[in-house]
PDB file of C-alpha atoms in Angstrom:
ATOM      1  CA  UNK A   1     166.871 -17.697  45.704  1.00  0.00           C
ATOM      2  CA  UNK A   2     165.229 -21.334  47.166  1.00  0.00           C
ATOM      3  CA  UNK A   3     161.847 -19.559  46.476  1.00  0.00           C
ATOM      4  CA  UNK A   4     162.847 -18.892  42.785  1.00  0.00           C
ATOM      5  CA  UNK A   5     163.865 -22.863  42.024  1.00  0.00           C
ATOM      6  CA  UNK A   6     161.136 -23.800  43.826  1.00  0.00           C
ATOM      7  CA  UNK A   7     158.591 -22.015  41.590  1.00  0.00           C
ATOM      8  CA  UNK A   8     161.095 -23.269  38.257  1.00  0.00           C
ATOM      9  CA  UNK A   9     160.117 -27.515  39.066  1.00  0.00           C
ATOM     10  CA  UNK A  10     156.297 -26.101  38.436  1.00  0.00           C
ATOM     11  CA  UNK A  11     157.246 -23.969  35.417  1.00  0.00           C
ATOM     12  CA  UNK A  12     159.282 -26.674  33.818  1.00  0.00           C
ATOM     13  CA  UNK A  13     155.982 -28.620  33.856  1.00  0.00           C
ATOM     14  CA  UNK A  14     153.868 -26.650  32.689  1.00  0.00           C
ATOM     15  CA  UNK A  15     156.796 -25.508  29.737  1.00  0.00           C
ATOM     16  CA  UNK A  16     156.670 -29.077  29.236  1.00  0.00           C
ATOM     17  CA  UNK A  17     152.343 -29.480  28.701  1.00  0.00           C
ATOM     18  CA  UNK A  18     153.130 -26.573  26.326  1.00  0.00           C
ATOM     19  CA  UNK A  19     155.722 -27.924  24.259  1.00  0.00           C
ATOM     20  CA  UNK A  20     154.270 -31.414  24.034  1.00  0.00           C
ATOM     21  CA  UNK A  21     151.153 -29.530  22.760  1.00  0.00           C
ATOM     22  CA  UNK A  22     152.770 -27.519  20.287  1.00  0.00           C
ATOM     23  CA  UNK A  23     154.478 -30.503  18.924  1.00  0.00           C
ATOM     24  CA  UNK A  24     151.533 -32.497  18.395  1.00  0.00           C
ATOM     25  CA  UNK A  25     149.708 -29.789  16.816  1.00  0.00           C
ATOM     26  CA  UNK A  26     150.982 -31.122  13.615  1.00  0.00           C
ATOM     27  CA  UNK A  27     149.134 -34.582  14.444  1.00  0.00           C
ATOM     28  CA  UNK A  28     152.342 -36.210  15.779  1.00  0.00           C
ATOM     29  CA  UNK A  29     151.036 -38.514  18.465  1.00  0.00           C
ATOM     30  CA  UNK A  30     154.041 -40.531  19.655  1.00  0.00           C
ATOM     31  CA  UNK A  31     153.416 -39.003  23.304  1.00  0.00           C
ATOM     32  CA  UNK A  32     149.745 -39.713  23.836  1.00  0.00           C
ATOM     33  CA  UNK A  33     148.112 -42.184  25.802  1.00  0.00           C
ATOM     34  CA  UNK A  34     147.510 -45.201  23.328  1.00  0.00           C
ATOM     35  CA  UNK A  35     146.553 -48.450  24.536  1.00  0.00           C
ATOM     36  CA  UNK A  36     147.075 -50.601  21.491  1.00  0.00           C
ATOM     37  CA  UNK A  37     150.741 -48.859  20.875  1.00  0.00           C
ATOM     38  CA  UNK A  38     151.546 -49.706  24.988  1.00  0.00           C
ATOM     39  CA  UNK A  39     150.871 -53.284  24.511  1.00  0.00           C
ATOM     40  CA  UNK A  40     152.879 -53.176  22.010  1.00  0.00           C
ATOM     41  CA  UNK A  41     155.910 -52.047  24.030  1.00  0.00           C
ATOM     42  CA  UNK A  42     155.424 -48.357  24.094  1.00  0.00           C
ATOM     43  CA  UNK A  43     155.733 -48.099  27.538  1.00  0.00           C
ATOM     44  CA  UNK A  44     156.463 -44.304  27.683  1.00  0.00           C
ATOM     45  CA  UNK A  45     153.189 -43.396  26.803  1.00  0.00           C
ATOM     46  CA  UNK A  46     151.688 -44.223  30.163  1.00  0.00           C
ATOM     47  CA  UNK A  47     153.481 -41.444  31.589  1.00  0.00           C
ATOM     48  CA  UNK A  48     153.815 -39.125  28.643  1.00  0.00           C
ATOM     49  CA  UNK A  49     150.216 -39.093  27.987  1.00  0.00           C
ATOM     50  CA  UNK A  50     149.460 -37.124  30.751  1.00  0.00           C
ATOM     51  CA  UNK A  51     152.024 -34.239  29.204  1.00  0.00           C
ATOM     52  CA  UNK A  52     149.643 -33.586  26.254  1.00  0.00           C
ATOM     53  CA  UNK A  53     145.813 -32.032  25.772  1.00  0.00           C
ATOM     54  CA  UNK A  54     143.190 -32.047  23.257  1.00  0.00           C
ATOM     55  CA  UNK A  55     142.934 -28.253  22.612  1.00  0.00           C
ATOM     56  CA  UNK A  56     144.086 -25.120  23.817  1.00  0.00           C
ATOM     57  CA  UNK A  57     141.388 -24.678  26.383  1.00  0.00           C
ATOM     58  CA  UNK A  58     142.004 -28.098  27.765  1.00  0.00           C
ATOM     59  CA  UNK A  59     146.016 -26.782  28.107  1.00  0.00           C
ATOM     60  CA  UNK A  60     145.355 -23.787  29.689  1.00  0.00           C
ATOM     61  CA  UNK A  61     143.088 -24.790  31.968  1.00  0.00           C
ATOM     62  CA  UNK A  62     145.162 -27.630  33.135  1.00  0.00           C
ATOM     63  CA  UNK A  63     147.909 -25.432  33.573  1.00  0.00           C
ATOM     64  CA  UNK A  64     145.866 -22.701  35.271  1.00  0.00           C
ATOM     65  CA  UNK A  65     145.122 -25.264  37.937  1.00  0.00           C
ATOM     66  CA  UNK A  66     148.426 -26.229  38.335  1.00  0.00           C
ATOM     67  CA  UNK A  67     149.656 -22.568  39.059  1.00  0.00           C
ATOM     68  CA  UNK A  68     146.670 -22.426  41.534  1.00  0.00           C
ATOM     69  CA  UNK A  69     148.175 -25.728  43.045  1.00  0.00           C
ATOM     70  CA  UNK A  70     151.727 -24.397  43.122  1.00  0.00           C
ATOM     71  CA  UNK A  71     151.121 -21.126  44.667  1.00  0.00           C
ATOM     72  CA  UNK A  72     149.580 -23.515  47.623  1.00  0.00           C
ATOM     73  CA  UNK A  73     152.282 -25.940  47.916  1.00  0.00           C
ATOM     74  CA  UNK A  74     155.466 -24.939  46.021  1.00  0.00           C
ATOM     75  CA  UNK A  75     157.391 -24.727  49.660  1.00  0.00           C
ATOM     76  CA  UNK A  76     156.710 -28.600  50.276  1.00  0.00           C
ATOM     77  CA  UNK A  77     159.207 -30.137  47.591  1.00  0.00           C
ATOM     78  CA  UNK A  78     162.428 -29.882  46.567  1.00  0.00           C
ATOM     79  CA  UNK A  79     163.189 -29.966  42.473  1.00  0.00           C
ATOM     80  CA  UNK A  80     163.945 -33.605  42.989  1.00  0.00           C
ATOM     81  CA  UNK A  81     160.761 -34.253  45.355  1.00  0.00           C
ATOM     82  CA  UNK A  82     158.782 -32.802  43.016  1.00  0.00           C
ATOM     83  CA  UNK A  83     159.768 -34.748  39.757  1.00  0.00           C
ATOM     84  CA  UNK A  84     159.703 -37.899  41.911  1.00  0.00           C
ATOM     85  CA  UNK A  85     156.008 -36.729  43.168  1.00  0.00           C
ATOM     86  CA  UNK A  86     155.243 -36.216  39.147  1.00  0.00           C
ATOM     87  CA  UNK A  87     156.918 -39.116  37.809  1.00  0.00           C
ATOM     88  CA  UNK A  88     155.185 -41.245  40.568  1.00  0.00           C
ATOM     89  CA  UNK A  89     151.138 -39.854  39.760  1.00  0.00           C
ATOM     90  CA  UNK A  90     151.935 -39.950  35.963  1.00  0.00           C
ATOM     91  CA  UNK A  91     152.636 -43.802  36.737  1.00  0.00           C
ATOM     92  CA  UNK A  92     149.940 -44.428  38.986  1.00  0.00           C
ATOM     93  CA  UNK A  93     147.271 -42.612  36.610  1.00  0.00           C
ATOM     94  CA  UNK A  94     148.917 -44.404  32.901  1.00  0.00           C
ATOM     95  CA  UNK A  95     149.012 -47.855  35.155  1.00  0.00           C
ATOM     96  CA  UNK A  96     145.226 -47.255  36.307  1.00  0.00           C
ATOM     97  CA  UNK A  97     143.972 -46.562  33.182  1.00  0.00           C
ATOM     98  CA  UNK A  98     145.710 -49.207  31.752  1.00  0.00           C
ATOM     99  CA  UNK A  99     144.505 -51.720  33.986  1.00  0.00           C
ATOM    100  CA  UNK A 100     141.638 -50.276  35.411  1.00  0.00           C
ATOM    101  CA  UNK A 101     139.876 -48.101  32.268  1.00  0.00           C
ATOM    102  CA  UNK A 102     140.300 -50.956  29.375  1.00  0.00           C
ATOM    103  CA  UNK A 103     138.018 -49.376  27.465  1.00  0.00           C
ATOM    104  CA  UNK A 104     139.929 -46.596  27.350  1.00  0.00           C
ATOM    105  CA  UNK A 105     142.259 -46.497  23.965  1.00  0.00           C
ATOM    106  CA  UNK A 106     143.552 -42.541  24.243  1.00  0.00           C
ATOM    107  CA  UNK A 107     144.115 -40.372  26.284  1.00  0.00           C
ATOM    108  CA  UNK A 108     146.033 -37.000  27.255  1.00  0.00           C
ATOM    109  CA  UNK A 109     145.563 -34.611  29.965  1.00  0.00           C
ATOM    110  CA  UNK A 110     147.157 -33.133  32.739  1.00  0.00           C
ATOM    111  CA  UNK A 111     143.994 -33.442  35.419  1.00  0.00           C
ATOM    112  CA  UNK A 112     144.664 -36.812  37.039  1.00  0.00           C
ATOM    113  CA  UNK A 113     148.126 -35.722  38.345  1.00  0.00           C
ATOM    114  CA  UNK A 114     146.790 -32.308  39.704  1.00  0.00           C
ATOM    115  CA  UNK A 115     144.759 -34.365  41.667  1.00  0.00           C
ATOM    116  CA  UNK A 116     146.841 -36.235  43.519  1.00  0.00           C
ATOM    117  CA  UNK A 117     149.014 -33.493  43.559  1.00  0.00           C
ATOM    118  CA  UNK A 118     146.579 -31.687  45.255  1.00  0.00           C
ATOM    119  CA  UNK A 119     145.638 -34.134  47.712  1.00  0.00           C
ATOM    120  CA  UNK A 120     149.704 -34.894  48.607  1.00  0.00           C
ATOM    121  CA  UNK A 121     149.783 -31.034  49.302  1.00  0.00           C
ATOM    122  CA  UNK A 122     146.647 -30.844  51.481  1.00  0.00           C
ATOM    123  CA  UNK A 123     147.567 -34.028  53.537  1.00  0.00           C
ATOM    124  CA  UNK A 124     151.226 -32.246  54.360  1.00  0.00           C
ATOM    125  CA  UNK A 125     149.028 -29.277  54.876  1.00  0.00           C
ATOM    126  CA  UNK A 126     147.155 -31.260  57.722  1.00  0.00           C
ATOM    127  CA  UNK A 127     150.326 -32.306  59.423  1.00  0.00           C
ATOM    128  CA  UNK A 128     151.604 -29.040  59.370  1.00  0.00           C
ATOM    129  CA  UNK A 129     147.991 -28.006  61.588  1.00  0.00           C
ATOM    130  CA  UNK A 130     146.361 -25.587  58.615  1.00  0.00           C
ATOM    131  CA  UNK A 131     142.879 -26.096  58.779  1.00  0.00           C
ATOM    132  CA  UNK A 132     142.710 -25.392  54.827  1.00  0.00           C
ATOM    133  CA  UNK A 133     144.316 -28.561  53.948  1.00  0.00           C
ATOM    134  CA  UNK A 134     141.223 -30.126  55.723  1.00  0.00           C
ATOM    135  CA  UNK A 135     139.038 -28.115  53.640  1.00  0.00           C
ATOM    136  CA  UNK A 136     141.101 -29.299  50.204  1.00  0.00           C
ATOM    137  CA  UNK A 137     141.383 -32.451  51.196  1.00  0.00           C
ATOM    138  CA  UNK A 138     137.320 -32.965  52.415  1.00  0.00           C
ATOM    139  CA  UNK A 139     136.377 -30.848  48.740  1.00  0.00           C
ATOM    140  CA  UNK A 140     138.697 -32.955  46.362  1.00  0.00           C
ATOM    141  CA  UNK A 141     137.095 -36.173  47.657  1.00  0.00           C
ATOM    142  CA  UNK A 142     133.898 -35.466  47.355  1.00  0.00           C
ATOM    143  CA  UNK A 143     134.563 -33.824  43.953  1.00  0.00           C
ATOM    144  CA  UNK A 144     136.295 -37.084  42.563  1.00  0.00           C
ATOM    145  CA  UNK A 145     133.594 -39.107  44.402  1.00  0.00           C
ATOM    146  CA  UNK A 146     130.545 -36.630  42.748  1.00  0.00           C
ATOM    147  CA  UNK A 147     132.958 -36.886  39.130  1.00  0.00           C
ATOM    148  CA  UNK A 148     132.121 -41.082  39.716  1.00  0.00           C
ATOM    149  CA  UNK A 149     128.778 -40.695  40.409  1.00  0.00           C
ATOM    150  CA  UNK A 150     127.350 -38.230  37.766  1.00  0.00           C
ATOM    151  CA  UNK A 151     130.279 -37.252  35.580  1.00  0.00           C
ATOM    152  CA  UNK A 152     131.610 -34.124  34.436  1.00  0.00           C
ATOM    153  CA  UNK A 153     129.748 -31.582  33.451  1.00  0.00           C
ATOM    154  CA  UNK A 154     128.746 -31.967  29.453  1.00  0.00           C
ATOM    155  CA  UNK A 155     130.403 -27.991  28.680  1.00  0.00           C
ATOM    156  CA  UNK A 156     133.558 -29.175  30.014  1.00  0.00           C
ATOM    157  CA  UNK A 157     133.821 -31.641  27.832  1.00  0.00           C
ATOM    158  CA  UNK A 158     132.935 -29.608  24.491  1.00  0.00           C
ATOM    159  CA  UNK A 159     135.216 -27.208  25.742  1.00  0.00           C
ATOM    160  CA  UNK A 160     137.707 -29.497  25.727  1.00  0.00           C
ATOM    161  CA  UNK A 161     136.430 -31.505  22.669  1.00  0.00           C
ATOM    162  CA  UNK A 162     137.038 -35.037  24.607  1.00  0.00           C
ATOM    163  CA  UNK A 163     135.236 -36.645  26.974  1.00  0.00           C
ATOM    164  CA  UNK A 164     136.538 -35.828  30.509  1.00  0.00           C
ATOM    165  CA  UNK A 165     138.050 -38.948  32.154  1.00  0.00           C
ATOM    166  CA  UNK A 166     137.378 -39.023  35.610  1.00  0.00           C
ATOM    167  CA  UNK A 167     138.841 -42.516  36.067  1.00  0.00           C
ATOM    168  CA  UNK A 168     141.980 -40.801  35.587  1.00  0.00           C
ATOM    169  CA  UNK A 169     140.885 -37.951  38.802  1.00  0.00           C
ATOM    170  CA  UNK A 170     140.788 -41.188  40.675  1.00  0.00           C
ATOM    171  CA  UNK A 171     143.481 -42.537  39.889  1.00  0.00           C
ATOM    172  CA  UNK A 172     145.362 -39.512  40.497  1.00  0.00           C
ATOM    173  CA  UNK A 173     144.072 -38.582  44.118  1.00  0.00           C
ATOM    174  CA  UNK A 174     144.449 -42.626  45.138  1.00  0.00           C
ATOM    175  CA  UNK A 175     147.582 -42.528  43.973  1.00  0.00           C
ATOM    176  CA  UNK A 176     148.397 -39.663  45.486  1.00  0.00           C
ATOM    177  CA  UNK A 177     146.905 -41.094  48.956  1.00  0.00           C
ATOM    178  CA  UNK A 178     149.313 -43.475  48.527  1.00  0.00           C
ATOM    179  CA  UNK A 179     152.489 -41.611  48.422  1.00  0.00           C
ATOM    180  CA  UNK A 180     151.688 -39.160  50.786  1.00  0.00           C
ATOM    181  CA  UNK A 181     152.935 -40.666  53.675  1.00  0.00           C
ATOM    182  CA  UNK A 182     156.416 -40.615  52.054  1.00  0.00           C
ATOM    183  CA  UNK A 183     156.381 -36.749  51.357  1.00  0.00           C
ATOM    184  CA  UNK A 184     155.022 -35.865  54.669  1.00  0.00           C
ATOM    185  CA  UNK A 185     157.628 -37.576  56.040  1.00  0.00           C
ATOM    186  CA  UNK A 186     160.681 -35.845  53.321  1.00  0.00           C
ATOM    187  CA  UNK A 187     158.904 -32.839  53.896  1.00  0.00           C
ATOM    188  CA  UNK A 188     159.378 -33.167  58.275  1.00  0.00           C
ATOM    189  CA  UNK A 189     162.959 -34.255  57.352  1.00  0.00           C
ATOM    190  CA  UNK A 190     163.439 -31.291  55.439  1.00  0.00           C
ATOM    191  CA  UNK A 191     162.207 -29.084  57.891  1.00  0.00           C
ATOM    192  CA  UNK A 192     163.991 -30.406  60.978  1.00  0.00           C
TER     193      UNK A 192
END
């Protein structure tokens, strides 16, 4: 049974990236990333941006990586761990595009949180001595540090009819740096 609500905090988020997206199929935008509308006091939108994609391929894919992600690491987090660990990248990424990315005026996606979920999950995996966390860890760095140098691969972005923002990778897997001390340690208190 702790397996099954495990595996329901990573459903209910992808559920949610599929709602959101249904909803603004009918061009209702009051959940996307929107610069001008934040400074104006829509605050929300730094966090509910990252709910929402630009297409169907840019959905599933996001949510094909976070499946990937969850088989990995669903065991680490309790439900309320793991909306804390959401809530907490879907700041950092909104806030560092905000400050960071001014030339940025949309955006929606999914990506920048599965990267610093993805590096949270490989740095517990390190503590807990599997060598593969090393191997996620090393590859998502130098994939975010590649993404800065050269930037994403032109197909991904027709795929996904957008251009790719790999500020928001970075800002994902720095935030998620940042917060992984705390989950290591909720994750050794939960174990002991």
């Amino acid at each position: 049974m702790l397996i099954q609500h495990r595996w329901l905090s990573w459903l209910t988020l992808g559920l949610l990236c599929l709602i959101v997206y249904a909803f603004s199929a009918n061009n209702i935008t009051v959940l996307d990333y929107n610069r001008e509308l934040i400074i104006n006091g829509q605050f929300w939108r730094l966090i509910s941006g990252n709910l929402n994609h630009t297409n169907i391929y840019h959905l599933l894919l996001n949510i094909s990586a976070l499946a990937v992600i969850a088989g990995l690491h669903y065991r680490y987090y309790s439900a309320r761990a793991y909306v804390s660990l959401i809530v907490t990248l879907s700041v950092g990424v909104g806030v560092g595009i905000f400050i960071l990315s001014p030339s940025t005026h949309l955006y929606v996606g999914l990506s920048g949180i599965l990267h610093g979920i993805i590096i949270v999950g490989a740095i517990i995996d390190v503590t807990k001595g599997y060598y593969t966390g090393y191997a996620l860890f090393i590859g998502t760095i130098i994939k975010v540090i590649h993404e800065q140098l050269f930037n994403s691969p032109i197909e991904m972005s027709q795929l996904i009819e957008a251009k790719v923002l790999t500020e928001a990778h970075l800002y994902g897997l720095v935030t998620g740096l940042m917060i992984a001390p705390l989950f290591v340690y909720l994750n050794k208190k939960k174990s002991a």
